[in-house]
Short mmCIF file of C-alpha atoms in Angstrom, two decimals:
data_model
loop_
_atom_site.label_atom_id
_atom_site.label_comp_id
_atom_site.label_asym_id
_atom_site.label_seq_id
_atom_site.Cartn_x
_atom_site.Cartn_y
_atom_site.Cartn_z
CA MET A 1 1.68 -18.62 25.62
CA SER A 2 1.16 -17.52 21.97
CA VAL A 3 -0.94 -14.25 21.53
CA VAL A 4 -1.62 -15.01 17.58
CA PRO A 5 -5.61 -15.00 17.18
CA ALA A 6 -6.34 -18.82 16.81
CA ASP A 7 -9.88 -18.25 15.42
CA ILE A 8 -10.08 -18.48 11.60
CA VAL A 9 -13.30 -19.61 10.58
CA SER A 10 -13.53 -22.86 9.30
CA GLY A 11 -16.34 -25.43 8.42
CA ALA A 12 -19.55 -24.26 7.63
CA VAL A 13 -20.02 -20.49 6.74
CA THR A 14 -23.17 -18.77 7.06
CA PRO A 15 -23.25 -16.27 3.93
CA VAL A 16 -23.96 -12.71 4.59
CA ASP A 17 -23.75 -11.26 1.13
CA SER A 18 -24.78 -13.24 -1.93
CA VAL A 19 -25.68 -11.92 -5.14
CA GLY A 20 -29.42 -13.26 -4.71
CA ASN A 21 -29.99 -11.04 -1.89
CA VAL A 22 -32.78 -8.33 -2.66
CA ASP A 23 -30.59 -5.46 -1.29
CA ASN A 24 -27.44 -6.57 -3.41
CA ALA A 25 -29.53 -7.19 -7.01
CA ALA A 26 -26.91 -5.66 -8.99
CA SER A 27 -23.74 -8.03 -9.51
CA TYR A 28 -20.57 -6.59 -8.44
CA GLY A 29 -17.14 -7.61 -8.00
CA ILE A 30 -15.12 -7.12 -4.61
CA VAL A 31 -11.32 -6.12 -4.41
CA ILE A 32 -9.90 -6.25 -1.12
CA ALA A 33 -6.92 -3.91 -1.28
CA GLY A 34 -4.31 -4.94 1.60
CA HIS A 35 -1.24 -2.91 2.64
CA GLY A 36 1.37 -5.62 2.06
CA SER A 37 4.16 -6.50 3.99
CA ARG A 38 7.58 -7.93 4.27
CA ASP A 39 6.54 -10.50 6.72
CA ALA A 40 5.21 -13.81 5.36
CA ASP A 41 2.87 -14.25 8.45
CA ALA A 42 1.12 -10.96 7.63
CA VAL A 43 0.44 -11.93 4.12
CA ARG A 44 -0.68 -15.47 4.98
CA GLU A 45 -3.07 -14.05 7.31
CA PHE A 46 -4.28 -11.45 4.93
CA GLU A 47 -4.93 -14.00 2.22
CA ALA A 48 -6.90 -16.18 5.06
CA LEU A 49 -9.24 -13.32 5.68
CA VAL A 50 -10.01 -12.80 1.91
CA ASP A 51 -10.90 -16.64 1.68
CA ILE A 52 -13.54 -15.95 4.87
CA VAL A 53 -14.93 -12.84 2.89
CA ARG A 54 -15.29 -15.07 -0.19
CA ALA A 55 -16.88 -17.70 1.74
CA ARG A 56 -19.28 -15.50 3.18
CA ALA A 57 -20.21 -13.75 -0.27
CA PRO A 58 -21.13 -16.78 -2.42
CA GLY A 59 -21.63 -16.07 -6.02
CA ARG A 60 -19.64 -12.82 -5.89
CA VAL A 61 -16.13 -12.39 -7.51
CA VAL A 62 -13.78 -11.36 -4.61
CA THR A 63 -9.98 -10.81 -5.42
CA HIS A 64 -7.16 -9.39 -3.25
CA GLY A 65 -4.01 -7.12 -3.98
CA TYR A 66 -1.61 -5.07 -2.28
CA LEU A 67 -0.57 -1.50 -2.19
CA GLU A 68 2.91 -2.29 -1.30
CA PHE A 69 5.86 -4.96 -1.05
CA SER A 70 3.52 -8.19 -1.76
CA SER A 71 1.71 -9.54 -4.94
CA PRO A 72 -0.64 -9.35 -6.82
CA THR A 73 -1.10 -5.62 -6.68
CA ILE A 74 -4.30 -3.95 -6.87
CA SER A 75 -4.24 -3.56 -10.43
CA GLU A 76 -3.67 -7.13 -10.86
CA ALA A 77 -6.50 -7.83 -8.53
CA VAL A 78 -8.78 -5.37 -10.49
CA GLU A 79 -7.75 -6.97 -13.66
CA ALA A 80 -8.82 -10.64 -12.27
CA ASN A 81 -11.92 -9.31 -11.23
CA LEU A 82 -13.11 -7.93 -14.57
CA ALA A 83 -11.47 -11.21 -16.17
CA ALA A 84 -14.12 -12.94 -14.19
CA GLY A 85 -17.02 -11.09 -15.59
CA SER A 86 -17.54 -8.17 -13.14
CA LYS A 87 -18.74 -5.21 -14.82
CA GLN A 88 -18.41 -2.77 -11.65
CA VAL A 89 -16.22 -3.11 -8.74
CA ALA A 90 -16.08 -2.39 -5.09
CA VAL A 91 -12.43 -1.47 -3.90
CA VAL A 92 -12.46 -2.01 -0.20
CA PRO A 93 -9.35 -0.66 1.89
CA GLY A 94 -8.05 -3.51 4.06
CA VAL A 95 -7.14 -1.05 6.45
CA LEU A 96 -8.13 0.14 9.89
CA LEU A 97 -8.32 3.80 9.70
CA ALA A 98 -8.16 6.34 6.94
CA ALA A 99 -5.01 8.00 6.62
CA ARG A 100 -2.66 8.49 3.71
CA HIS A 101 -3.16 4.86 2.19
CA ALA A 102 -6.89 5.15 2.21
CA LYS A 103 -7.17 8.84 1.64
CA ASN A 104 -4.41 9.16 -1.29
CA ASP A 105 -2.58 5.92 -2.45
CA MET A 106 -5.28 3.59 -3.01
CA PRO A 107 -7.95 6.30 -4.38
CA ALA A 108 -4.82 7.10 -6.85
CA GLU A 109 -4.67 3.60 -7.81
CA VAL A 110 -8.56 3.50 -8.53
CA LEU A 111 -8.40 6.68 -10.30
CA GLU A 112 -5.93 5.25 -12.71
CA LEU A 113 -7.68 2.05 -13.26
CA ALA A 114 -10.99 4.12 -14.15
CA ARG A 115 -9.27 5.77 -16.76
CA LYS A 116 -7.95 2.74 -18.03
CA HIS A 117 -11.39 0.80 -18.07
CA PRO A 118 -14.12 3.58 -18.90
CA ASP A 119 -16.55 1.28 -19.55
CA VAL A 120 -16.45 -0.11 -15.66
CA ASP A 121 -18.14 1.37 -12.64
CA PHE A 122 -15.52 1.45 -10.00
CA HIS A 123 -16.62 2.04 -6.07
CA PHE A 124 -14.13 3.09 -3.55
CA GLY A 125 -15.36 2.01 0.06
CA GLY A 126 -14.50 3.45 3.42
CA ALA A 127 -11.91 2.18 5.85
CA MET A 128 -13.37 -0.30 8.43
CA ASN A 129 -12.95 2.52 11.30
CA LEU A 130 -14.38 1.96 14.82
CA HIS A 131 -17.27 -0.36 13.62
CA PRO A 132 -19.09 -2.05 16.36
CA GLN A 133 -18.23 -5.49 15.43
CA LEU A 134 -14.49 -4.30 15.68
CA LEU A 135 -15.18 -3.08 19.32
CA GLN A 136 -16.62 -6.82 20.16
CA LEU A 137 -13.42 -8.23 18.86
CA ALA A 138 -11.35 -5.83 20.61
CA GLN A 139 -13.43 -7.28 23.78
CA GLU A 140 -12.68 -10.62 22.81
CA ARG A 141 -8.91 -10.15 22.50
CA VAL A 142 -9.02 -8.48 25.93
CA LEU A 143 -10.65 -11.46 27.87
CA ALA A 144 -8.51 -13.89 26.04
CA ALA A 145 -5.48 -12.29 27.39
CA GLU A 146 -6.86 -11.84 31.08
CA ALA A 147 -7.71 -15.69 30.55
CA GLN A 148 -3.57 -16.45 30.36
CA SER A 149 -3.17 -15.30 33.63
CA THR A 150 -3.50 -17.36 36.99
CA GLN A 151 -4.13 -13.89 38.94
CA THR A 152 -7.42 -12.45 39.70
CA ILE A 153 -7.02 -8.83 39.30
CA ARG A 154 -9.79 -6.15 39.03
CA ARG A 155 -10.35 -4.31 35.77
CA ASP A 156 -10.21 -1.12 37.95
CA ASP A 157 -6.62 -2.04 38.75
CA THR A 158 -5.76 -2.64 35.17
CA CYS A 159 -4.31 -0.22 32.48
CA LEU A 160 -5.00 -1.02 28.96
CA VAL A 161 -2.24 0.01 26.80
CA LEU A 162 -3.52 0.47 23.11
CA VAL A 163 -1.08 0.77 20.52
CA GLY A 164 -1.83 1.98 17.19
CA ARG A 165 0.08 2.19 13.84
CA GLY A 166 0.79 5.95 13.95
CA THR A 167 -0.03 8.00 11.04
CA THR A 168 0.85 11.73 9.80
CA ASP A 169 -2.86 12.22 9.99
CA PRO A 170 -4.18 13.42 13.29
CA ASP A 171 -7.94 12.27 12.65
CA ALA A 172 -6.78 8.47 12.34
CA ASN A 173 -4.45 8.97 15.21
CA GLY A 174 -7.41 10.45 17.11
CA GLU A 175 -9.37 7.61 16.32
CA VAL A 176 -7.09 5.21 18.19
CA SER A 177 -7.47 7.40 21.45
CA LYS A 178 -11.48 7.41 20.70
CA LEU A 179 -10.97 3.40 20.80
CA ALA A 180 -9.21 3.47 23.87
CA ARG A 181 -12.11 5.61 25.73
CA MET A 182 -14.88 3.57 24.46
CA LEU A 183 -12.96 0.43 25.84
CA GLU A 184 -12.24 2.20 28.84
CA GLU A 185 -15.69 3.19 29.76
CA GLY A 186 -17.21 -0.14 28.30
CA MET A 187 -15.01 -2.63 30.02
CA GLY A 188 -14.49 -0.75 33.23
CA PHE A 189 -10.51 -0.17 33.12
CA GLY A 190 -9.10 1.91 35.73
CA GLY A 191 -6.96 3.70 33.15
CA VAL A 192 -5.65 3.72 29.45
CA TYR A 193 -2.51 4.57 27.47
CA VAL A 194 -2.31 5.50 24.08
CA CYS A 195 1.10 4.86 22.18
CA TYR A 196 2.03 4.18 18.32
CA SER A 197 4.62 1.89 16.66
CA GLY A 198 6.01 4.81 14.74
CA THR A 199 5.24 7.96 13.23
CA ALA A 200 3.19 9.58 15.90
CA LYS A 201 4.18 9.88 19.62
CA PRO A 202 4.45 8.40 22.18
CA LEU A 203 6.24 5.52 20.63
CA VAL A 204 5.55 2.06 22.14
CA ALA A 205 8.56 1.87 24.47
CA ASP A 206 7.92 5.27 25.76
CA GLY A 207 4.09 4.49 26.40
CA LEU A 208 4.94 1.18 28.18
CA ARG A 209 7.36 3.13 30.67
CA ALA A 210 4.66 5.54 31.42
CA ALA A 211 1.96 3.14 32.00
CA ALA A 212 4.46 1.56 34.19
CA LEU A 213 4.49 4.44 36.43
CA LEU A 214 0.84 4.89 37.04
CA GLY A 215 0.49 2.46 40.00
CA PHE A 216 -1.83 -0.37 38.26
CA ALA A 217 -1.13 -3.91 39.17
CA ARG A 218 -1.70 -4.98 35.79
CA ILE A 219 -1.16 -3.87 32.08
CA ILE A 220 -2.81 -5.29 28.92
CA VAL A 221 -1.24 -4.42 25.61
CA LEU A 222 -3.46 -4.33 22.81
CA PRO A 223 -2.29 -3.97 19.40
CA PHE A 224 -4.95 -2.51 17.38
CA PHE A 225 -3.54 -3.78 14.06
CA LEU A 226 -5.33 -6.20 11.70
CA PHE A 227 -2.49 -8.72 11.20
CA ASP A 228 0.83 -10.03 12.40
CA GLY A 229 3.89 -8.42 11.06
CA VAL A 230 7.25 -6.76 11.85
CA LEU A 231 5.51 -3.88 14.01
CA VAL A 232 3.46 -6.39 16.01
CA LYS A 233 6.11 -8.59 16.98
CA ARG A 234 8.41 -5.29 18.01
CA ILE A 235 5.32 -4.50 20.04
CA TYR A 236 5.14 -7.91 21.80
CA ALA A 237 9.13 -7.67 22.26
CA ALA A 238 8.64 -4.18 24.02
CA ALA A 239 6.00 -5.85 26.42
CA ASP A 240 8.23 -8.64 27.13
CA ASP A 241 11.09 -6.14 27.97
CA LEU A 242 8.85 -4.23 30.40
CA GLN A 243 7.83 -7.55 32.05
CA GLN A 244 11.70 -8.13 32.71
CA ARG A 245 12.34 -4.47 34.00
CA GLU A 246 9.23 -4.70 36.06
CA PRO A 247 8.82 -8.18 37.66
CA GLY A 248 6.16 -7.09 40.12
CA LEU A 249 3.79 -5.74 37.42
CA GLU A 250 1.78 -8.24 35.48
CA VAL A 251 2.13 -7.49 31.77
CA LEU A 252 -0.31 -9.33 29.60
CA LYS A 253 -0.14 -9.59 25.62
CA ALA A 254 -3.66 -9.46 23.98
CA GLY A 255 -3.93 -10.47 20.14
CA TYR A 256 -4.37 -8.21 17.39
CA PHE A 257 -7.60 -8.38 15.57
CA GLY A 258 -6.45 -11.00 13.02
CA VAL A 259 -8.54 -13.39 10.68
CA HIS A 260 -11.94 -13.28 12.13
CA GLN A 261 -15.44 -13.12 10.86
CA HIS A 262 -16.10 -9.70 12.10
CA VAL A 263 -13.38 -8.38 10.07
CA ALA A 264 -15.01 -10.11 6.99
CA ASP A 265 -18.47 -8.81 7.70
CA VAL A 266 -17.11 -5.37 8.09
CA MET A 267 -15.39 -5.35 4.77
CA LEU A 268 -18.53 -6.81 3.11
CA GLU A 269 -20.50 -3.95 4.52
CA ARG A 270 -17.83 -1.33 3.28
CA ALA A 271 -18.27 -3.01 -0.49
CA ARG A 272 -22.11 -2.48 -0.17
CA GLU A 273 -22.04 0.82 0.96
CA ALA A 274 -19.61 1.82 -1.85
CA VAL A 275 -21.75 0.25 -4.45
CA GLU A 276 -24.73 2.02 -2.74
CA GLY A 277 -23.06 5.51 -2.61
CA ARG A 278 -23.02 5.38 1.08
CA ALA A 279 -19.32 5.12 1.96
CA ALA A 280 -18.57 7.46 4.68
CA MET A 281 -15.15 9.19 5.12
CA ASN A 282 -14.95 11.59 7.99
CA CYS A 283 -14.67 14.55 5.76
CA SER A 284 -15.43 17.23 8.49
CA LEU A 285 -12.35 16.66 10.21
CA CYS A 286 -9.73 15.67 7.14
CA LYS A 287 -6.71 17.71 6.93
CA TYR A 288 -7.04 17.84 3.06
CA ARG A 289 -10.61 19.28 3.16
CA VAL A 290 -10.95 21.58 5.86
CA GLN A 291 -8.25 23.61 8.02
CA ILE A 292 -7.03 21.56 10.82
CA VAL A 293 -4.96 23.13 13.54
CA GLY A 294 -1.28 22.56 12.77
CA PHE A 295 -1.79 21.09 9.21
CA GLU A 296 -3.38 24.01 7.54
CA GLU A 297 -0.86 24.23 4.68
CA GLN A 298 -2.28 20.49 3.59
CA ILE A 299 -5.59 21.63 2.50
CA GLY A 300 -6.33 20.80 -0.82
CA GLU A 301 -3.32 18.79 -1.47
CA PRO A 302 -3.62 16.63 -4.79
CA GLN A 303 -3.92 12.83 -4.43
CA ARG A 304 -0.80 11.62 -5.17
CA ALA A 305 0.56 7.99 -4.64
CA HIS A 306 3.39 7.81 -2.47
CA HIS A 307 3.83 3.61 -2.60
CA LEU A 308 4.93 3.34 -6.43
CA GLN A 309 8.54 2.39 -5.77
CA VAL A 310 7.67 -0.51 -3.50
CA ARG A 311 4.56 -1.83 -5.33
CA GLY A 312 4.96 -5.55 -5.96
CA LEU A 313 8.39 -5.11 -4.66
CA LEU A 314 8.73 -8.69 -3.19
CA ASN A 315 7.80 -10.33 -6.36
CA ARG A 316 10.85 -9.04 -8.27
CA GLU A 317 13.45 -11.65 -8.58
CA THR A 318 15.97 -9.91 -6.17
CA LEU A 319 16.67 -6.63 -5.06
CA ALA A 320 20.14 -6.99 -6.33
CA ALA A 321 19.19 -7.84 -9.88
CA GLU A 322 16.98 -4.78 -9.80
CA PRO A 323 18.85 -1.91 -11.77
CA LYS A 324 18.92 1.22 -9.63
CA THR A 325 16.62 4.28 -10.43
CA GLU A 326 18.62 6.46 -12.26
CA PHE A 327 18.98 9.93 -10.32
CA PRO A 328 19.17 12.34 -13.16
CA PRO A 329 21.63 15.30 -12.81
CA TYR A 330 20.35 18.64 -12.60
CA VAL A 331 20.35 20.32 -16.20
CA PRO A 332 20.02 23.77 -16.36
CA HIS A 333 18.19 25.88 -19.20
CA PRO A 334 20.51 26.97 -22.18
CA ILE A 335 20.05 30.53 -20.98
CA GLU A 336 21.03 29.87 -17.53
CA LYS A 337 23.86 27.49 -18.80
CA GLU A 338 25.35 30.34 -20.65
CA SER A 339 24.93 32.99 -17.69
CA PHE A 340 26.76 30.62 -15.49
CA GLU A 341 29.53 30.29 -18.24
CA ILE A 342 29.82 33.94 -18.10
CA ILE A 343 29.86 34.00 -14.21
CA ALA A 344 32.41 31.53 -14.12
CA SER A 345 34.87 33.80 -16.22
CA GLY A 346 33.67 37.14 -14.97
CA ARG A 347 35.93 37.06 -12.09
CA ASP A 348 38.76 35.21 -10.10
CA TRP A 349 36.96 32.24 -8.17
CA SER A 350 40.29 30.74 -6.90
CA MET A 351 40.29 32.53 -3.60
CA PHE A 352 36.88 30.67 -2.58
CA PRO A 353 36.78 27.03 -1.44
CA PRO A 354 35.52 24.90 -3.94
CA ALA A 355 32.47 23.68 -1.73
CA HIS A 356 31.20 27.30 -1.65
CA LEU A 357 31.36 28.03 -5.37
CA THR A 358 27.90 26.58 -6.42
CA ALA A 359 26.05 28.87 -3.74
CA LEU A 360 28.30 32.09 -4.60
CA GLN A 361 28.05 31.85 -8.43
CA ARG A 362 24.30 31.38 -7.83
CA LEU A 363 23.97 34.39 -5.60
CA VAL A 364 25.81 36.22 -8.36
CA HIS A 365 23.32 35.03 -10.96
CA THR A 366 20.33 36.21 -8.72
CA SER A 367 21.62 39.40 -7.52
CA GLY A 368 23.31 40.39 -11.08
CA ASP A 369 26.30 41.70 -9.26
CA PHE A 370 29.68 40.06 -8.85
CA ASN A 371 30.43 41.95 -5.71
CA ALA A 372 27.86 40.27 -4.05
CA VAL A 373 29.88 37.46 -2.73
CA ASP A 374 32.52 39.31 -1.15
CA ASP A 375 30.66 39.93 2.09
CA ILE A 376 29.09 36.16 2.35
CA TYR A 377 30.03 34.19 5.33
CA PHE A 378 30.16 30.37 5.69
CA SER A 379 30.49 28.83 8.79
CA ALA A 380 32.92 25.92 8.96
CA GLY A 381 31.34 23.14 7.21
CA ALA A 382 28.05 25.00 6.71
CA ILE A 383 27.61 23.51 2.95
CA GLU A 384 28.37 20.11 3.88
CA ALA A 385 25.97 20.12 6.90
CA GLY A 386 23.62 21.62 4.62
CA ILE A 387 23.80 18.91 2.06
CA ARG A 388 23.58 16.40 4.56
CA ALA A 389 20.35 17.88 5.71
CA ILE A 390 18.90 18.07 2.49
CA LEU A 391 19.57 14.35 2.09
CA ARG A 392 18.77 13.21 5.47
CA CYS A 393 16.14 15.85 6.95
CA LYS A 394 14.36 16.35 3.87
CA ARG A 395 12.72 19.65 5.43
CA VAL A 396 13.25 23.05 4.48
CA VAL A 397 11.43 25.86 6.58
CA THR A 398 11.12 29.59 5.37
CA ASP A 399 10.18 32.60 7.01
CA VAL A 400 8.10 34.17 4.22
CA THR A 401 6.41 32.50 1.02
CA MET A 402 8.61 34.28 -1.20
CA VAL A 403 11.59 32.01 -0.01
CA GLN A 404 9.22 28.88 -0.19
CA THR A 405 7.99 29.69 -3.82
CA GLY A 406 11.72 30.54 -4.84
CA LEU A 407 12.80 26.78 -4.59
CA LYS A 408 13.03 25.03 -7.79
CA ARG A 409 9.97 22.77 -7.78
CA ALA A 410 11.80 19.94 -9.90
CA LEU A 411 14.37 19.64 -7.20
CA VAL A 412 12.28 19.85 -4.38
CA GLU A 413 10.24 16.81 -5.74
CA GLN A 414 13.36 14.82 -7.00
CA LEU A 415 14.94 14.93 -3.51
CA GLY A 416 11.47 14.54 -1.83
CA ILE A 417 12.06 17.66 0.33
CA GLU A 418 9.09 19.04 2.41
CA THR A 419 8.82 22.94 2.73
CA TRP A 420 6.87 24.56 5.62
CA CYS A 421 6.35 28.44 6.13
CA GLY A 422 3.96 29.17 8.82
CA VAL A 423 3.73 32.88 8.29
CA HIS A 424 0.12 32.99 7.14
CA ASP A 425 -1.24 30.33 9.49
CA ARG A 426 -3.98 31.16 11.80
CA GLU A 427 -1.87 29.86 14.83
CA THR A 428 0.87 32.10 13.85
CA HIS A 429 -1.34 35.22 13.67
CA LEU A 430 -2.83 34.48 17.23
CA LEU A 431 0.80 33.63 18.51
CA SER A 432 2.10 37.15 17.10
CA GLN A 433 -0.83 39.00 18.93
CA ALA A 434 -0.54 37.45 21.98
CA GLN A 435 3.44 37.61 22.24
CA GLY A 436 3.64 40.85 20.89
CA ILE A 437 6.06 39.56 18.14
CA THR A 438 6.19 39.63 14.25
CA ARG A 439 4.24 37.04 12.27
CA SER A 440 7.75 36.04 11.01
CA ALA A 441 9.26 35.56 14.55
CA ALA A 442 6.21 33.73 15.36
CA GLY A 443 6.62 31.24 12.28
CA VAL A 444 10.03 30.48 13.56
CA ARG A 445 8.77 29.85 17.06
CA ARG A 446 6.15 27.38 15.50
CA ALA A 447 8.91 25.58 13.43
CA TRP A 448 10.78 25.05 16.73
CA GLU A 449 7.95 23.57 18.30
CA LYS A 450 6.79 21.65 15.47
CA PHE A 451 10.09 20.23 13.71
CA GLY A 452 12.47 20.44 16.22
CA ASN A 453 16.28 20.20 14.96
CA ASP A 454 16.04 18.46 11.72
CA ILE A 455 15.35 21.34 9.45
CA ILE A 456 17.01 23.94 7.16
CA LEU A 457 16.00 27.32 8.21
CA ALA A 458 16.00 29.82 5.19
CA ILE A 459 15.38 33.64 6.39
CA GLY A 460 15.14 35.86 3.42
CA ASP A 461 13.10 38.82 4.84
CA ALA A 462 12.51 39.53 8.27
CA PRO A 463 15.51 40.34 10.74
CA THR A 464 12.92 39.78 13.58
CA ALA A 465 13.09 36.05 12.30
CA ILE A 466 16.88 35.89 12.87
CA VAL A 467 16.48 37.44 16.36
CA GLU A 468 14.05 34.85 17.45
CA THR A 469 16.07 31.95 15.99
CA THR A 470 19.36 32.96 17.67
CA ARG A 471 17.59 33.48 21.05
CA LEU A 472 15.98 30.04 20.57
CA ILE A 473 19.54 28.66 20.05
CA ARG A 474 20.85 30.33 22.81
CA GLU A 475 18.30 29.99 25.32
CA HIS A 476 16.26 26.83 24.63
CA GLY A 477 19.14 24.64 22.77
CA TRP A 478 17.78 24.60 19.47
CA ARG A 479 20.16 23.20 16.83
CA PRO A 480 18.86 23.44 13.10
CA GLN A 481 21.05 21.73 10.87
CA LEU A 482 21.80 25.00 9.00
CA VAL A 483 20.60 28.56 9.32
CA ILE A 484 20.53 30.81 6.20
CA GLY A 485 20.15 34.30 7.38
CA LEU A 486 20.03 36.73 4.49
CA PRO A 487 17.22 39.31 4.99
CA VAL A 488 17.32 42.50 3.02
CA GLY A 489 16.40 46.09 4.95
CA PHE A 490 17.72 48.79 7.01
CA VAL A 491 16.20 48.18 10.45
CA GLY A 492 18.00 45.82 12.44
CA THR A 493 18.93 43.81 9.48
CA ARG A 494 22.63 44.49 9.71
CA GLU A 495 22.69 43.79 13.73
CA SER A 496 20.77 40.62 13.27
CA LYS A 497 23.19 39.31 10.84
CA ASP A 498 25.78 40.06 12.86
CA ASP A 499 24.41 38.11 16.00
CA LEU A 500 23.65 34.96 13.54
CA ARG A 501 27.36 35.19 12.36
CA ARG A 502 28.38 35.35 16.37
CA CYS A 503 25.98 32.40 17.09
CA LEU A 504 28.41 29.56 17.34
CA GLN A 505 26.15 26.76 17.97
CA VAL A 506 24.78 26.10 14.56
CA PRO A 507 26.16 25.97 10.83
CA ARG A 508 25.08 29.27 9.32
CA ILE A 509 25.36 31.15 6.10
CA THR A 510 24.61 34.86 6.15
CA ASN A 511 26.30 37.99 5.05
CA SER A 512 26.99 41.46 6.19
CA GLY A 513 25.13 44.69 5.69
CA THR A 514 21.74 45.35 4.35
CA ARG A 515 21.68 43.62 1.25
CA GLY A 516 19.96 40.16 0.71
CA GLY A 517 16.32 39.12 0.25
CA SER A 518 13.84 36.24 -0.28
CA PRO A 519 15.43 35.46 -3.56
CA TRP A 520 19.05 35.16 -1.86
CA ALA A 521 17.84 32.79 0.75
CA ALA A 522 15.92 30.52 -1.82
CA THR A 523 19.16 30.60 -4.12
CA VAL A 524 21.36 29.26 -1.41
CA VAL A 525 18.93 26.38 -0.72
CA ASN A 526 18.53 25.42 -4.41
CA ALA A 527 22.42 25.36 -4.59
CA LEU A 528 22.41 23.19 -1.64
CA MET A 529 19.90 20.98 -3.70
CA ILE A 530 21.84 20.85 -6.76
CA ASP A 531 25.13 19.83 -4.95
CA ALA A 532 22.99 17.32 -3.27
CA ILE A 533 22.10 15.83 -6.30
CA GLY A 534 25.61 15.95 -7.55
CA GLN A 535 26.71 14.03 -4.60
CA VAL A 536 24.06 11.04 -4.67
CA ILE A 537 25.34 10.82 -8.29
CA ALA A 538 28.98 10.51 -7.72
CA ALA A 539 28.25 8.01 -4.91
CA GLN A 540 26.41 6.15 -7.43
CA GLU A 541 29.05 6.17 -9.81
CA ALA A 542 31.73 5.09 -7.32
CA GLU A 543 29.59 2.13 -6.16
CA SER A 544 29.04 0.95 -9.73
CA GLN A 545 33.02 1.15 -10.29
CA ILE A 546 33.50 -0.89 -7.30
CA ASN A 547 31.01 -3.46 -8.16
CA ALA A 548 32.43 -3.59 -12.08
CA GLY A 549 35.70 -4.43 -10.55
CA ALA A 550 34.59 -6.84 -8.01
#
């Protein structure tokens, strides 16, 4: 039986927001800003919802646009709204929760439009969040799912599995758990289990397996999604798989929120709030405004759009016809270029493997010493592993901020690398005090907890960070993609680097003796990024030659 919501409002529609209402005397246009999708079903449903919004706000200009993939874009929707005569515009995020899209991408679009149209008043609405009407809609979806069954099973013998989208924002993920709790208490479920379709954990398949072990007679799977799409289809497929594996357990699929007048009314309410200056955002727990446990480094991050490469993508003729984005090579400053010419001719480099030369010559440049490279150690394939990690994992962890700040910012941004250093975080301080270890060692332990194996670890200051790294590798199976250990000093430095050299479980770059430091560790990462860019360009050129010969 289909679980697609089939309650699109038709026939007579009761207006809830008209220009003539007393509390809406000021005329403003509304732009519904949707996410966009590669799935045609999702786009059709979104546009059907916009039709309901338009019908419930007669006399008001309502247009729609998409952040990604689909067309029109948000900027095109605003232009259409202004062309229809609007002098002020309320942009309403067509998303359930306030995460990156509602906090960064969409506001970045609005700011750009405000600069382009200084004579227009732009208002940005809040996300829909856990509005009472959406709680009622969730209740309707659950009841409709229960009606599919021929069995009579009490709610206290039913587990509700609520599936959220999953984001990098803990506040938004927490709202999914809040909704689950409200439905559990409000509808009398015996239990709830929260999982996510991506980004956050547990993922859908893991969540369904765990829920099946709780001993309930029935599971109801409720996607906390506005529209159909690739992810919703995957959620339902996972529910079907669980039903096949557990024939004694009844698994019901509830509909996503879909096209419904409750959703339209919430959007209209958010538009009114925006124009009246009452748009509510949960700033008290926003990771960009206050220090949230585990996300301290993101406070004050600038609003940057992350969606520009896929904006209006599906409206372009074909992906194959699109010229590929040029990947510029690394171009050194003229003085830097001259320095490396001197370094290249300053000694015999033929004894070193070609793959090592970028790192070695840059270490000479950093140290000012041609002999600095004589005691550098590369495990087999370390450079190749580092380049793969730069291009695939895109995360570099450092023991101190000096290593982090020594990374070339232009390269980091070009490759989309995320850098992290936890040495000054509150949790690192607490862990250091509680465990009796240095803050650098505590930062390494937090990186192991936080990121797992998909990192490059660059240590340039603290021998204790290497000691903790090798301990976690040997005793707890940690496997960073590459460990760069080049601290400087006299207390434990030589011994820690010798121990890292003997740590056969991971690719590693280190040296012997007391020399090194944060600039050395940063230099090796910079060399890896330069070589990674060169590798990408070489691959693109080879592909172009193949295509030209085809």
